[in-house]
CSV table of C-alpha atoms in Angstrom, one decimal:
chain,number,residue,atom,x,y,z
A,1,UNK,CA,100.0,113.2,62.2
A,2,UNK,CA,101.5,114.6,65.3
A,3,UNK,CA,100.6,114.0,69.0
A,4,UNK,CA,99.4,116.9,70.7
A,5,UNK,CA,100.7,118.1,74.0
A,6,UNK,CA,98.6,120.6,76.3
A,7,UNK,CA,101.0,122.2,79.1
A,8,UNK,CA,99.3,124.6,81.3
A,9,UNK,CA,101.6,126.5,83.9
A,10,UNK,CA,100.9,128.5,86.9
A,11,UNK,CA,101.0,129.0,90.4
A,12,UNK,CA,104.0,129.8,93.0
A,13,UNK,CA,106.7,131.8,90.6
A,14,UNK,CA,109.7,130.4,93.2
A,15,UNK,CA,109.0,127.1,90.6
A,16,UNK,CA,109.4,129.1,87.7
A,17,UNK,CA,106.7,127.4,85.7
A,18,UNK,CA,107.2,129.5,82.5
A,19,UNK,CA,110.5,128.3,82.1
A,20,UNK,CA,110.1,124.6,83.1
A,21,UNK,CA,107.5,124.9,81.2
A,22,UNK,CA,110.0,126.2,77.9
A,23,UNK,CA,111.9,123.5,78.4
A,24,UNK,CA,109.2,121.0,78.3
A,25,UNK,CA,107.8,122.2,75.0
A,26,UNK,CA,111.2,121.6,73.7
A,27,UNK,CA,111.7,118.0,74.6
A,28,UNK,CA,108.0,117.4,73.2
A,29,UNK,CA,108.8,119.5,69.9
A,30,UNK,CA,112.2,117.7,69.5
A,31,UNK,CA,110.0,114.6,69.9
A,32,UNK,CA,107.5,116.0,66.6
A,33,UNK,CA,104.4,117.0,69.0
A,34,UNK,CA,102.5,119.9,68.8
A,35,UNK,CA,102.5,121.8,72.2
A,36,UNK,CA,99.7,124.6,73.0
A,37,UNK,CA,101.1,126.2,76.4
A,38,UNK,CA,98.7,128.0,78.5
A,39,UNK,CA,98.7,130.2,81.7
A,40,UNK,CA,95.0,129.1,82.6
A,41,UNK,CA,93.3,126.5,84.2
A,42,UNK,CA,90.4,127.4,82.0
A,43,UNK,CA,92.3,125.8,79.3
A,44,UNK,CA,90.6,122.5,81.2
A,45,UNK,CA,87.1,123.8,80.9
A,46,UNK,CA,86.5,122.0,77.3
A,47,UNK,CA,86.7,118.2,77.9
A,48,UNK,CA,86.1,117.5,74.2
A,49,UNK,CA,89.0,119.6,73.6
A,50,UNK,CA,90.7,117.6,76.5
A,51,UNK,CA,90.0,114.1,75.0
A,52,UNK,CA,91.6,115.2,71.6
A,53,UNK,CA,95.1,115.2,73.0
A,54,UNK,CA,97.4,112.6,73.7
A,55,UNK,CA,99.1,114.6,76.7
A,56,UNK,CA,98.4,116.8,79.4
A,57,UNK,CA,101.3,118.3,81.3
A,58,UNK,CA,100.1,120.5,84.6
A,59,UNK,CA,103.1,122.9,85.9
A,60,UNK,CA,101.0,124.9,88.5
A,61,UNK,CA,101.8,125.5,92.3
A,62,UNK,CA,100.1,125.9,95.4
A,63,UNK,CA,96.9,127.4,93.5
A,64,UNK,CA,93.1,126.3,93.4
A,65,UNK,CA,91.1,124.7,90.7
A,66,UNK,CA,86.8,124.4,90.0
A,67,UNK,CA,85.9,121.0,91.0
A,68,UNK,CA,84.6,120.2,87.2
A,69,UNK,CA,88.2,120.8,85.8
A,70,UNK,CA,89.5,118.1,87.4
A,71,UNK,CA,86.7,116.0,86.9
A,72,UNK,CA,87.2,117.2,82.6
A,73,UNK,CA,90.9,116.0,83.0
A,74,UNK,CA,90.3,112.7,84.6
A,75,UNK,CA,87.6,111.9,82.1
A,76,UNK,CA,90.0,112.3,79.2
A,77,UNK,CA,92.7,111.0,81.4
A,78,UNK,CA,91.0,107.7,81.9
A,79,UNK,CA,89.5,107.9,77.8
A,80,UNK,CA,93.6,107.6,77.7
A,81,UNK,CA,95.2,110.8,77.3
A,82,UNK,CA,98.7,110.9,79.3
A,83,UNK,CA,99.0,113.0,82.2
A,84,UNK,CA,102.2,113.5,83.5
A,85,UNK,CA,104.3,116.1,86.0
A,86,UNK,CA,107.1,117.0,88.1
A,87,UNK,CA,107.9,118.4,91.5
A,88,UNK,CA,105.1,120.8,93.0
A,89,UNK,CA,103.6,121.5,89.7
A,90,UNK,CA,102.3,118.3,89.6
A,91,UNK,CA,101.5,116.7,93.0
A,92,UNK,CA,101.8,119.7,94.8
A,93,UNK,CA,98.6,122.0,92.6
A,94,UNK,CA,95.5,121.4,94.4
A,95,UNK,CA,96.0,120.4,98.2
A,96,UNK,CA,92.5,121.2,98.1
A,97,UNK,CA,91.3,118.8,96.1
A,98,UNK,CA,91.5,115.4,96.8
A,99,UNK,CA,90.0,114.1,93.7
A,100,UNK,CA,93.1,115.4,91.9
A,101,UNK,CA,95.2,113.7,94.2
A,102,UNK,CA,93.7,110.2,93.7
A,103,UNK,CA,94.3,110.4,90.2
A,104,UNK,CA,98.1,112.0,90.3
A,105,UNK,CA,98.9,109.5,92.5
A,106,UNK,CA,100.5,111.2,95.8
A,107,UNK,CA,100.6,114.9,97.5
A,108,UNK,CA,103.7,117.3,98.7
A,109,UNK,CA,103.6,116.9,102.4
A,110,UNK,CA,107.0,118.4,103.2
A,111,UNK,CA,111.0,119.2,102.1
A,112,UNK,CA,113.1,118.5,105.4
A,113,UNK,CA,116.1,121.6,105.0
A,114,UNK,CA,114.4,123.1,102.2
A,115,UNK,CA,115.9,123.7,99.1
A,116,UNK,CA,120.1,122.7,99.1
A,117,UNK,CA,119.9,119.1,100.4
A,118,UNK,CA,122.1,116.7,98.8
A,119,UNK,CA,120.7,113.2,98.3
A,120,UNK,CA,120.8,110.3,96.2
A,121,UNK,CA,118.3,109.2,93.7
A,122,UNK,CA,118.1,105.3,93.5
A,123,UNK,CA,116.9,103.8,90.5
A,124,UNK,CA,114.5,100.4,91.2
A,125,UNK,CA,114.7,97.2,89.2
A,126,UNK,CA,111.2,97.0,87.8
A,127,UNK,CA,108.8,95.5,85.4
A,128,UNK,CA,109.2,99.3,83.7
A,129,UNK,CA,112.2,99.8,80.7
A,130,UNK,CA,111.1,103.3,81.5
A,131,UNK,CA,114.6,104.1,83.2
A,132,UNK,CA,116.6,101.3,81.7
A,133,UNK,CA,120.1,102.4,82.0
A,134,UNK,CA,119.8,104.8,84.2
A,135,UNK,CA,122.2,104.3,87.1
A,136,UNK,CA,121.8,106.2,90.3
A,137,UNK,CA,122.9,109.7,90.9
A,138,UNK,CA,122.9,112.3,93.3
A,139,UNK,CA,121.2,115.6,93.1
A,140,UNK,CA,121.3,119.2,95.1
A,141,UNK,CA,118.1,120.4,95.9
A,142,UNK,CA,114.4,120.1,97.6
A,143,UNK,CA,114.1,116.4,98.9
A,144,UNK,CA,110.6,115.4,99.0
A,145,UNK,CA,108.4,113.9,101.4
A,146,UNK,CA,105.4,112.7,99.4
A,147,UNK,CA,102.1,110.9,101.2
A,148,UNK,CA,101.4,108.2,98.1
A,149,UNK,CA,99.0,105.6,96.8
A,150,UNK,CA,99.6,102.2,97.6
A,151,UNK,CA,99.0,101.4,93.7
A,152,UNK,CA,101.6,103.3,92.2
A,153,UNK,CA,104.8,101.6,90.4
A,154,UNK,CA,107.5,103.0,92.1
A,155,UNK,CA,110.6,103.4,89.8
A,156,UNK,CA,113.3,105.5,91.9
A,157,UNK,CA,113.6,106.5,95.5
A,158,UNK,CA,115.3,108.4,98.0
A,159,UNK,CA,116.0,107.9,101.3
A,160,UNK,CA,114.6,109.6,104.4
A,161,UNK,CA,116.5,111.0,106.9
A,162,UNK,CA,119.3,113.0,104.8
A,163,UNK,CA,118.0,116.4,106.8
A,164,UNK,CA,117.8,116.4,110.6
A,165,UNK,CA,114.3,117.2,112.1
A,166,UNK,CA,111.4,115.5,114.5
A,167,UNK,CA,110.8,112.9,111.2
A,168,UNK,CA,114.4,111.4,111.8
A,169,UNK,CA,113.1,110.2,114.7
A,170,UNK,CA,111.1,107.3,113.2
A,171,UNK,CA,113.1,104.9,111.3
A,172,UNK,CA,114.6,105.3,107.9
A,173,UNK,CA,112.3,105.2,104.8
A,174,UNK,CA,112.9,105.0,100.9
A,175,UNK,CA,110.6,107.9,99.6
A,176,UNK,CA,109.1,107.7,95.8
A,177,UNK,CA,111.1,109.9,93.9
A,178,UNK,CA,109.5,109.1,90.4
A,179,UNK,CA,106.0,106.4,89.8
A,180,UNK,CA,103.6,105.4,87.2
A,181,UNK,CA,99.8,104.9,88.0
A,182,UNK,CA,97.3,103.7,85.5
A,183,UNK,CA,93.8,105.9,85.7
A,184,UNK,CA,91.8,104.1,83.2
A,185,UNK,CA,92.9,103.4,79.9
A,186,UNK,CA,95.5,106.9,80.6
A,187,UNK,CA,99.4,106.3,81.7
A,188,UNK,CA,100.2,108.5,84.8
A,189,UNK,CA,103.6,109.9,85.2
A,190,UNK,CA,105.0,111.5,88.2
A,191,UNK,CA,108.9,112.8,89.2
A,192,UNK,CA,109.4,114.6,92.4
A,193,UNK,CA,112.6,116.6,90.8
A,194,UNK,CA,112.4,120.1,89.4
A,195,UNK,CA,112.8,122.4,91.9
A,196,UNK,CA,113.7,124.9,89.1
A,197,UNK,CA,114.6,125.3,85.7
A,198,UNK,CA,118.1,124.4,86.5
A,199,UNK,CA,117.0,121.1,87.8
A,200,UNK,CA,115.1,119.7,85.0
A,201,UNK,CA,118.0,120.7,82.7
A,202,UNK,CA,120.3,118.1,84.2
A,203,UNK,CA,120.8,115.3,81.6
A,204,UNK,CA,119.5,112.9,83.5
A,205,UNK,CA,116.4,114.8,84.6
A,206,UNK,CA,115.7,116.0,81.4
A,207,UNK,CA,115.9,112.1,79.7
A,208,UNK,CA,113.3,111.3,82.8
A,209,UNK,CA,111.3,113.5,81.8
A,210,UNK,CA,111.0,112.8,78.1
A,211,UNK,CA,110.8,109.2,78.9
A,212,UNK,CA,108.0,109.9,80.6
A,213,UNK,CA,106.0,112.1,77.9
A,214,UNK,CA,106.3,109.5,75.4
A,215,UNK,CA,105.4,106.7,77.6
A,216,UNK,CA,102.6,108.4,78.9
A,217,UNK,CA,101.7,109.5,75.1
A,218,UNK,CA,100.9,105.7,74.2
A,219,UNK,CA,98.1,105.1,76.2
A,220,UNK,CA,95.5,107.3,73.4
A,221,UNK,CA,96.8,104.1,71.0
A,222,UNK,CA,95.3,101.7,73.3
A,223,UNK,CA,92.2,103.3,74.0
A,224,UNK,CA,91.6,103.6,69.8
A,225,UNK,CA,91.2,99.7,69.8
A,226,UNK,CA,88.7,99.3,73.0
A,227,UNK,CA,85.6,100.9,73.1
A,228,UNK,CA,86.5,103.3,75.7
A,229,UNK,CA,82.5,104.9,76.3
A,230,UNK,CA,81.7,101.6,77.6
A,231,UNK,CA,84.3,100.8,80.0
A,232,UNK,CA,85.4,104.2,81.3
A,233,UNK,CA,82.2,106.7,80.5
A,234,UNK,CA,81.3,107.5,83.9
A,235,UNK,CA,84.4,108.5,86.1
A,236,UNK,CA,81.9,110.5,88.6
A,237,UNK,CA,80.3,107.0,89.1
A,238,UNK,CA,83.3,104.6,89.1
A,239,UNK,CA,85.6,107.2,91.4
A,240,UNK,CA,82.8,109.1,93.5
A,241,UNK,CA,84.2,111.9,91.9
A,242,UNK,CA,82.4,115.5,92.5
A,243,UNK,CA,80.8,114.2,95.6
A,244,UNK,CA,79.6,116.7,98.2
A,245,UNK,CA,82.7,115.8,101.0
């Protein structure tokens, strides 16, 4: 049977999200899933529909979402369906809800020289094969400054300052350029490149990238063999989720 993939893209159209998202659905299709893309955030209105999937890919800028869509896409993301995302179309959606940054794992807080900078992506030795021969390699484009939790699994940085500005002030910092987070019994998956279509077509972007849909993908296995109701059945009450703040 194959996995199923929900990719919903949106937002700022300077991220192209139609054509990232293309090129997503191919990797996933080349990989024998079955993708539904959507243009809505209502396609995260039906949680039941939510929990049936094994992956849910968010490409969507800059926009605002109801309070009980997130709270539908955590539930199934902590049942164990993967969640995973790139650049601003992932940890860059919501800055108004913080509940959605909890789970993602970091926000977009800034790009020192905008779009052009050249920097390096350095891959980390880690307890993850997820970028097992991967060597590092530099890239031409937005550089980003992320605010992040403490809990992620950092695979890859970049260092801080390439760009002059008042942040080169303070001393020099290795930024998360790609992490994992657990939230529940679902595999979070985050990459800070894909400024645009071009971007994400690199080689090595593009191997990141479907690296990260399949490893993400596992976690529905895992949740099959625990009872999943009892652990992880009330992510208002376990996260404080929905509150009033």
């Amino acid at each position: 049977m194959k996995k199923k993939a929900l990719i919903v893209w949106g937002g700022w159209d300077g991220h192209q999200p139609e054509q990232v998202a293309e090129i997503f659905k191919g990797i996933l299709e080349e990989e024998n899933f079955q993708v539904e893309l959507s243009n809505s955030l209502d396609s995260y209105a039906d949680k039941e529909k939510l929990k049936s999937l094994d992956l849910i890919i968010p490409h969507w800028t800059m926009g605002e979402i109801q309070k009980k869509y997130v709270l539908n896409i955590s539930e199934a993301v902590a049942s164990g369906v993967g969640l995973v995302g790139c650049h601003g179309g992932m940890c860059d959606s919501f800055r108004n809800n913080v509940d959605w940054q909890f789970m993602t794992g970091g926000n977009w807080v800034a790009h020192p020289g905008n779009d052009g900078v050249e920097y390096t992506v350095n891959i980390k030795h880690s307890s993850s094969p997820l970028l097992e021969g991967l060597s590092d390699f530099k890239i031409v484009s937005e550089q980003y400054y992320l605010h992040y939790d403490p809990a992620v699994e950092v695979l890859a940085t970049t260092r801080f300052p390439v760009y002059h500005g008042p942040h080169a002030a303070n001393k020099v910092v290795d930024m998360p350029v790609i992490w994992t987070k657990r939230w529940g019994l679902g595999n979070v998956f985050y990459c800070s490149l894909g400024h645009q279509a071009n971007i994400i077509a690199i080689p090595e972007v593009s191997l990141i990238m479907r690296r990260g849909f399949l490893w993400s993908a596992e976690g529905k296995k895992r949740a099959e063999e625990l009872d999943v109701a009892a652990i992880y059945g009330n992510v208002r009450a376990y996260t404080g989720m929905g509150d009033s703040q």
